[in-house]
PDB file of C-alpha atoms in Angstrom:
ATOM      1  CA  MET A  16      67.458  87.825   3.225  1.00  0.00           C
ATOM      2  CA  ALA A  17      71.189  88.088   2.897  1.00  0.00           C
ATOM      3  CA  ALA A  18      72.918  88.390  -0.422  1.00  0.00           C
ATOM      4  CA  ASN A  19      75.226  85.576  -1.525  1.00  0.00           C
ATOM      5  CA  LYS A  20      78.591  86.170  -0.949  1.00  0.00           C
ATOM      6  CA  THR A  21      80.792  86.555  -4.121  1.00  0.00           C
ATOM      7  CA  TYR A  22      84.560  85.919  -4.364  1.00  0.00           C
ATOM      8  CA  ILE A  23      87.706  87.316  -6.331  1.00  0.00           C
ATOM      9  CA  GLN A  24      88.903  84.142  -8.383  1.00  0.00           C
ATOM     10  CA  SER A  25      92.124  85.905  -9.356  1.00  0.00           C
ATOM     11  CA  PHE A  26      93.265  89.108 -10.030  1.00  0.00           C
ATOM     12  CA  CYS A  27      96.221  91.178 -11.801  1.00  0.00           C
ATOM     13  CA  THR A  28      97.779  94.632 -12.014  1.00  0.00           C
ATOM     14  CA  ILE A  29      99.760  96.157 -14.984  1.00  0.00           C
ATOM     15  CA  GLN A  30     101.512  99.333 -14.027  1.00  0.00           C
ATOM     16  CA  ASN A  31     105.188 100.767 -14.334  1.00  0.00           C
ATOM     17  CA  ASN A  32     106.358  97.973 -16.778  1.00  0.00           C
ATOM     18  CA  GLN A  33     105.758  95.220 -14.474  1.00  0.00           C
ATOM     19  CA  ILE A  34     102.734  92.602 -14.112  1.00  0.00           C
ATOM     20  CA  SER A  35     101.728  90.974 -11.519  1.00  0.00           C
ATOM     21  CA  LEU A  36      99.228  87.992 -11.039  1.00  0.00           C
ATOM     22  CA  ASN A  37      97.355  87.466  -7.659  1.00  0.00           C
ATOM     23  CA  GLY A  38      99.855  89.104  -5.808  1.00  0.00           C
ATOM     24  CA  GLU A  39     103.416  87.754  -7.211  1.00  0.00           C
ATOM     25  CA  VAL A  40     105.490  89.607  -9.865  1.00  0.00           C
ATOM     26  CA  VAL A  41     105.369  87.366 -13.083  1.00  0.00           C
ATOM     27  CA  PHE A  42     106.953  89.721 -15.828  1.00  0.00           C
ATOM     28  CA  SER A  43     108.582  93.062 -15.915  1.00  0.00           C
ATOM     29  CA  THR A  44     110.807  95.078 -17.866  1.00  0.00           C
ATOM     30  CA  GLU A  45     113.439  97.843 -17.608  1.00  0.00           C
ATOM     31  CA  PRO A  46     111.437 101.338 -18.026  1.00  0.00           C
ATOM     32  CA  THR A  47     110.445 102.073 -21.420  1.00  0.00           C
ATOM     33  CA  VAL A  48     107.306 103.450 -23.293  1.00  0.00           C
ATOM     34  CA  PHE A  49     104.227 101.485 -23.164  1.00  0.00           C
ATOM     35  CA  SER A  50     104.382 100.619 -26.937  1.00  0.00           C
ATOM     36  CA  ASP A  51     107.607  98.817 -26.238  1.00  0.00           C
ATOM     37  CA  PHE A  52     106.353  97.254 -23.000  1.00  0.00           C
ATOM     38  CA  SER A  53     103.249  95.968 -24.289  1.00  0.00           C
ATOM     39  CA  LYS A  54     105.011  94.037 -27.388  1.00  0.00           C
ATOM     40  CA  LYS A  55     107.164  92.610 -24.640  1.00  0.00           C
ATOM     41  CA  THR A  56     104.270  91.405 -22.512  1.00  0.00           C
ATOM     42  CA  TYR A  57     102.505  90.043 -25.628  1.00  0.00           C
ATOM     43  CA  GLN A  58     105.666  88.218 -26.393  1.00  0.00           C
ATOM     44  CA  TYR A  59     105.853  86.772 -22.941  1.00  0.00           C
ATOM     45  CA  LEU A  60     102.282  85.645 -23.094  1.00  0.00           C
ATOM     46  CA  GLU A  61     103.128  83.927 -26.672  1.00  0.00           C
ATOM     47  CA  MET A  62     100.271  85.250 -28.067  1.00  0.00           C
ATOM     48  CA  ASN A  63      99.380  84.875 -31.625  1.00  0.00           C
ATOM     49  CA  TYR A  64      96.914  87.621 -32.375  1.00  0.00           C
ATOM     50  CA  PRO A  65      98.150  89.904 -34.966  1.00  0.00           C
ATOM     51  CA  LYS A  66      95.205  92.594 -34.525  1.00  0.00           C
ATOM     52  CA  PHE A  67      96.529  93.360 -31.123  1.00  0.00           C
ATOM     53  CA  PHE A  68      99.137  95.555 -32.734  1.00  0.00           C
ATOM     54  CA  LYS A  69      96.473  97.803 -34.688  1.00  0.00           C
ATOM     55  CA  MET A  70      94.699  98.451 -31.331  1.00  0.00           C
ATOM     56  CA  ASP A  71      95.237 101.872 -29.185  1.00  0.00           C
ATOM     57  CA  ASN A  72      97.380 101.675 -26.138  1.00  0.00           C
ATOM     58  CA  LEU A  73      94.058 101.794 -23.804  1.00  0.00           C
ATOM     59  CA  SER A  74      92.770  98.751 -25.582  1.00  0.00           C
ATOM     60  CA  LYS A  75      96.221  96.888 -25.358  1.00  0.00           C
ATOM     61  CA  LEU A  76      96.419  97.477 -21.700  1.00  0.00           C
ATOM     62  CA  ALA A  77      92.677  96.048 -21.070  1.00  0.00           C
ATOM     63  CA  PHE A  78      93.450  93.273 -23.416  1.00  0.00           C
ATOM     64  CA  LEU A  79      96.511  92.064 -22.013  1.00  0.00           C
ATOM     65  CA  GLY A  80      95.092  92.281 -18.392  1.00  0.00           C
ATOM     66  CA  ALA A  81      92.140  90.257 -19.709  1.00  0.00           C
ATOM     67  CA  GLU A  82      94.159  87.842 -21.524  1.00  0.00           C
ATOM     68  CA  LEU A  83      96.271  86.847 -18.136  1.00  0.00           C
ATOM     69  CA  LEU A  84      92.594  86.158 -16.349  1.00  0.00           C
ATOM     70  CA  LEU A  85      90.456  84.679 -19.144  1.00  0.00           C
ATOM     71  CA  ARG A  86      92.717  82.507 -20.682  1.00  0.00           C
ATOM     72  CA  PRO A  87      92.533  79.592 -18.126  1.00  0.00           C
ATOM     73  CA  GLU A  88      88.474  80.109 -18.762  1.00  0.00           C
ATOM     74  CA  ASN A  89      88.989  78.966 -22.666  1.00  0.00           C
ATOM     75  CA  ASN A  90      89.787  75.644 -21.752  1.00  0.00           C
ATOM     76  CA  THR A  91      86.301  74.531 -21.387  1.00  0.00           C
ATOM     77  CA  SER A  92      83.779  73.593 -23.959  1.00  0.00           C
ATOM     78  CA  SER A  93      80.938  75.300 -22.520  1.00  0.00           C
ATOM     79  CA  GLU A  94      79.845  78.941 -23.597  1.00  0.00           C
ATOM     80  CA  ASN A  95      82.085  81.287 -21.557  1.00  0.00           C
ATOM     81  CA  ASN A  96      79.281  83.457 -19.968  1.00  0.00           C
ATOM     82  CA  THR A  97      81.455  86.046 -18.519  1.00  0.00           C
ATOM     83  CA  ALA A  98      80.315  89.677 -18.103  1.00  0.00           C
ATOM     84  CA  LEU A  99      83.191  92.820 -18.480  1.00  0.00           C
ATOM     85  CA  VAL A 100      82.530  95.722 -16.081  1.00  0.00           C
ATOM     86  CA  PHE A 101      85.242  98.131 -16.750  1.00  0.00           C
ATOM     87  CA  ALA A 102      85.785 101.767 -15.680  1.00  0.00           C
ATOM     88  CA  ASN A 103      88.506 104.573 -15.515  1.00  0.00           C
ATOM     89  CA  LYS A 104      88.570 108.393 -15.312  1.00  0.00           C
ATOM     90  CA  SER A 105      90.345 109.541 -19.083  1.00  0.00           C
ATOM     91  CA  SER A 106      87.766 107.724 -20.936  1.00  0.00           C
ATOM     92  CA  SER A 107      89.454 107.284 -24.627  1.00  0.00           C
ATOM     93  CA  LEU A 108      91.251 110.717 -24.151  1.00  0.00           C
ATOM     94  CA  ASP A 109      94.801 109.693 -25.327  1.00  0.00           C
ATOM     95  CA  THR A 110      93.272 108.399 -28.358  1.00  0.00           C
ATOM     96  CA  ASP A 111      90.842 111.510 -28.821  1.00  0.00           C
ATOM     97  CA  VAL A 112      93.946 113.944 -28.641  1.00  0.00           C
ATOM     98  CA  LYS A 113      95.696 111.750 -31.621  1.00  0.00           C
ATOM     99  CA  TYR A 114      92.297 112.068 -33.448  1.00  0.00           C
ATOM    100  CA  GLN A 115      92.073 115.670 -33.239  1.00  0.00           C
ATOM    101  CA  ASN A 116      95.397 116.386 -34.096  1.00  0.00           C
ATOM    102  CA  SER A 117      94.850 114.351 -37.411  1.00  0.00           C
ATOM    103  CA  ILE A 118      92.387 116.579 -38.210  1.00  0.00           C
ATOM    104  CA  SER A 119      93.238 120.101 -37.030  1.00  0.00           C
ATOM    105  CA  ASP A 120      95.848 121.135 -39.252  1.00  0.00           C
ATOM    106  CA  PRO A 121      94.506 122.279 -42.698  1.00  0.00           C
ATOM    107  CA  GLU A 122      97.367 121.450 -44.590  1.00  0.00           C
ATOM    108  CA  ASN A 123      98.200 118.128 -43.454  1.00  0.00           C
ATOM    109  CA  TYR A 124      94.504 116.895 -42.743  1.00  0.00           C
ATOM    110  CA  TYR A 125      93.869 113.191 -42.551  1.00  0.00           C
ATOM    111  CA  PRO A 126      91.074 111.757 -40.493  1.00  0.00           C
ATOM    112  CA  SER A 127      92.446 108.180 -40.031  1.00  0.00           C
ATOM    113  CA  PRO A 128      89.704 105.546 -39.754  1.00  0.00           C
ATOM    114  CA  ALA A 129      92.278 103.208 -37.790  1.00  0.00           C
ATOM    115  CA  VAL A 130      92.390 105.937 -35.097  1.00  0.00           C
ATOM    116  CA  PHE A 131      88.694 107.060 -35.279  1.00  0.00           C
ATOM    117  CA  VAL A 132      87.441 103.684 -33.881  1.00  0.00           C
ATOM    118  CA  TYR A 133      89.469 103.851 -30.775  1.00  0.00           C
ATOM    119  CA  THR A 134      87.616 107.020 -29.731  1.00  0.00           C
ATOM    120  CA  LEU A 135      85.397 105.320 -27.385  1.00  0.00           C
ATOM    121  CA  PRO A 136      86.506 103.515 -24.247  1.00  0.00           C
ATOM    122  CA  ASN A 137      84.362 100.987 -24.753  1.00  0.00           C
ATOM    123  CA  ILE A 138      86.102  99.465 -27.792  1.00  0.00           C
ATOM    124  CA  CYS A 139      88.508  97.565 -25.535  1.00  0.00           C
ATOM    125  CA  LEU A 140      85.546  95.548 -24.305  1.00  0.00           C
ATOM    126  CA  GLY A 141      84.468  94.603 -28.038  1.00  0.00           C
ATOM    127  CA  GLU A 142      88.563  93.876 -28.515  1.00  0.00           C
ATOM    128  CA  ILE A 143      88.227  91.446 -25.317  1.00  0.00           C
ATOM    129  CA  SER A 144      85.044  89.860 -26.582  1.00  0.00           C
ATOM    130  CA  ILE A 145      85.857  88.955 -30.045  1.00  0.00           C
ATOM    131  CA  LYS A 146      89.081  87.358 -28.466  1.00  0.00           C
ATOM    132  CA  HIS A 147      87.463  85.252 -25.855  1.00  0.00           C
ATOM    133  CA  GLN A 148      84.389  84.609 -27.902  1.00  0.00           C
ATOM    134  CA  LEU A 149      82.057  86.467 -25.131  1.00  0.00           C
ATOM    135  CA  LYS A 150      78.479  87.187 -26.065  1.00  0.00           C
ATOM    136  CA  SER A 151      77.531  88.522 -22.366  1.00  0.00           C
ATOM    137  CA  GLU A 152      77.076  91.921 -20.590  1.00  0.00           C
ATOM    138  CA  ASN A 153      79.618  94.582 -20.922  1.00  0.00           C
ATOM    139  CA  SER A 154      79.812  97.995 -19.771  1.00  0.00           C
ATOM    140  CA  PHE A 155      82.365 100.707 -19.297  1.00  0.00           C
ATOM    141  CA  PHE A 156      81.921 103.733 -17.014  1.00  0.00           C
ATOM    142  CA  ILE A 157      83.609 106.719 -16.431  1.00  0.00           C
ATOM    143  CA  PHE A 158      84.797 107.921 -12.891  1.00  0.00           C
ATOM    144  CA  VAL A 159      86.744 110.545 -11.146  1.00  0.00           C
ATOM    145  CA  ASP A 160      88.555 107.891  -9.286  1.00  0.00           C
ATOM    146  CA  TYR A 161      88.616 103.904  -8.810  1.00  0.00           C
ATOM    147  CA  ASN A 162      85.030 102.850  -7.213  1.00  0.00           C
ATOM    148  CA  PRO A 163      85.146  99.743  -5.844  1.00  0.00           C
ATOM    149  CA  GLU A 164      81.626 100.285  -3.962  1.00  0.00           C
ATOM    150  CA  PHE A 165      80.261 100.794  -7.476  1.00  0.00           C
ATOM    151  CA  MET A 166      82.204  97.775  -8.877  1.00  0.00           C
ATOM    152  CA  GLU A 167      81.171  95.478  -6.065  1.00  0.00           C
ATOM    153  CA  LYS A 168      77.327  96.011  -6.405  1.00  0.00           C
ATOM    154  CA  TYR A 169      77.300  96.127 -10.334  1.00  0.00           C
ATOM    155  CA  SER A 170      79.089  92.932 -10.525  1.00  0.00           C
ATOM    156  CA  ASN A 171      77.044  91.303  -7.498  1.00  0.00           C
ATOM    157  CA  ILE A 172      74.009  91.923  -9.423  1.00  0.00           C
ATOM    158  CA  LEU A 173      74.854  90.520 -12.312  1.00  0.00           C
ATOM    159  CA  LEU A 174      76.036  87.135 -10.661  1.00  0.00           C
ATOM    160  CA  GLU A 175      72.680  87.046  -8.325  1.00  0.00           C
ATOM    161  CA  THR A 176      70.565  87.500 -11.222  1.00  0.00           C
ATOM    162  CA  GLN A 177      71.984  85.010 -13.227  1.00  0.00           C
ATOM    163  CA  LYS A 178      73.248  87.489 -15.940  1.00  0.00           C
ATOM    164  CA  ALA A 179      76.710  86.303 -15.792  1.00  0.00           C
ATOM    165  CA  ASP A 180      78.300  83.263 -14.321  1.00  0.00           C
ATOM    166  CA  LYS A 181      81.388  85.296 -13.881  1.00  0.00           C
ATOM    167  CA  VAL A 182      82.228  89.007 -13.967  1.00  0.00           C
ATOM    168  CA  LEU A 183      85.625  90.334 -15.178  1.00  0.00           C
ATOM    169  CA  CYS A 184      85.898  94.041 -13.551  1.00  0.00           C
ATOM    170  CA  GLY A 185      88.592  96.320 -14.693  1.00  0.00           C
ATOM    171  CA  TRP A 186      90.256  99.928 -13.690  1.00  0.00           C
ATOM    172  CA  VAL A 187      91.903 100.429 -17.015  1.00  0.00           C
ATOM    173  CA  GLU A 188      93.499 104.153 -17.132  1.00  0.00           C
ATOM    174  CA  TYR A 189      96.049 105.180 -19.953  1.00  0.00           C
ATOM    175  CA  TYR A 190      96.515 108.559 -20.708  1.00  0.00           C
ATOM    176  CA  ASN A 191     100.168 110.100 -22.312  1.00  0.00           C
ATOM    177  CA  GLU A 192     102.064 107.126 -21.098  1.00  0.00           C
ATOM    178  CA  ASP A 193     100.494 107.025 -17.446  1.00  0.00           C
ATOM    179  CA  TYR A 194      98.824 104.046 -17.029  1.00  0.00           C
ATOM    180  CA  LYS A 195      97.527 101.189 -14.661  1.00  0.00           C
ATOM    181  CA  ALA A 196      95.291  98.256 -14.987  1.00  0.00           C
ATOM    182  CA  PHE A 197      93.803  96.265 -12.168  1.00  0.00           C
ATOM    183  CA  LEU A 198      91.729  93.305 -13.236  1.00  0.00           C
ATOM    184  CA  TYR A 199      90.218  90.741 -11.455  1.00  0.00           C
ATOM    185  CA  LEU A 200      87.758  87.648 -11.915  1.00  0.00           C
ATOM    186  CA  VAL A 201      84.606  87.817  -9.954  1.00  0.00           C
ATOM    187  CA  ASP A 202      82.586  84.049  -8.913  1.00  0.00           C
ATOM    188  CA  MET A 203      80.259  82.832  -6.496  1.00  0.00           C
ATOM    189  CA  LYS A 204      83.284  80.315  -5.205  1.00  0.00           C
ATOM    190  CA  GLY A 205      86.616  80.798  -4.184  1.00  0.00           C
ATOM    191  CA  GLU A 206      88.843  81.969  -1.120  1.00  0.00           C
ATOM    192  CA  ILE A 207      89.319  85.767  -1.287  1.00  0.00           C
ATOM    193  CA  GLU A 208      86.134  87.147  -0.390  1.00  0.00           C
ATOM    194  CA  HIS A 209      84.741  90.194  -2.875  1.00  0.00           C
ATOM    195  CA  ASN A 210      84.176  93.304  -1.038  1.00  0.00           C
ATOM    196  CA  GLN A 211      85.134  97.206  -1.127  1.00  0.00           C
ATOM    197  CA  GLU A 212      88.156  96.582   1.738  1.00  0.00           C
ATOM    198  CA  ILE A 213      89.693  93.884  -0.241  1.00  0.00           C
ATOM    199  CA  LEU A 214      89.297  95.506  -3.554  1.00  0.00           C
ATOM    200  CA  LYS A 215      90.875  98.771  -1.951  1.00  0.00           C
ATOM    201  CA  LYS A 216      94.094  96.817  -0.437  1.00  0.00           C
ATOM    202  CA  LEU A 217      94.512  94.885  -3.809  1.00  0.00           C
ATOM    203  CA  TYR A 218      94.187  98.045  -5.930  1.00  0.00           C
ATOM    204  CA  ASN A 219      96.947 100.052  -3.792  1.00  0.00           C
ATOM    205  CA  GLN A 220      99.466  97.202  -3.501  1.00  0.00           C
TER     206      GLN A 220
END
């Protein structure tokens, strides 16, 4: 029995001080550090979520991408049963290094709880879930490179087994100011077919 087709409802990419949504550039800034770019993106999206500024950079990156794609989903009164399936290659290493630096100097020893809480990559999923009131499946995987085959199969299983109505998939890589987020929303209906070839093409745009 053939599996039901799934579709990419919307997608976005964040990298090099630029955001594209469904293939169109919607926001960009002059070259700057990520903290400045993320703040300007926050203002562009007209968000009112002060906790954003306490997040680590990986969570900010994932959070901004999710905001672009999930904001339209929040207009319904029904429960948002959207699963989250994310991955990257550096895990939370950027924050891990900062935390290690805070405890490695005996003369200036201060293990910051505010930094420690982000020393797991899946914390970004919790931040997204809280903001968008998601109580659905969520997983964060570590791969050497972007793995469209795995992401396609895993998200399709969630949809076909009715574990989720939609799946927000994301590659969110951040380490030492080198970053890229590629997020897309998978549904049982739409116009862009959800398959590995399409995912590779969109990722490399």
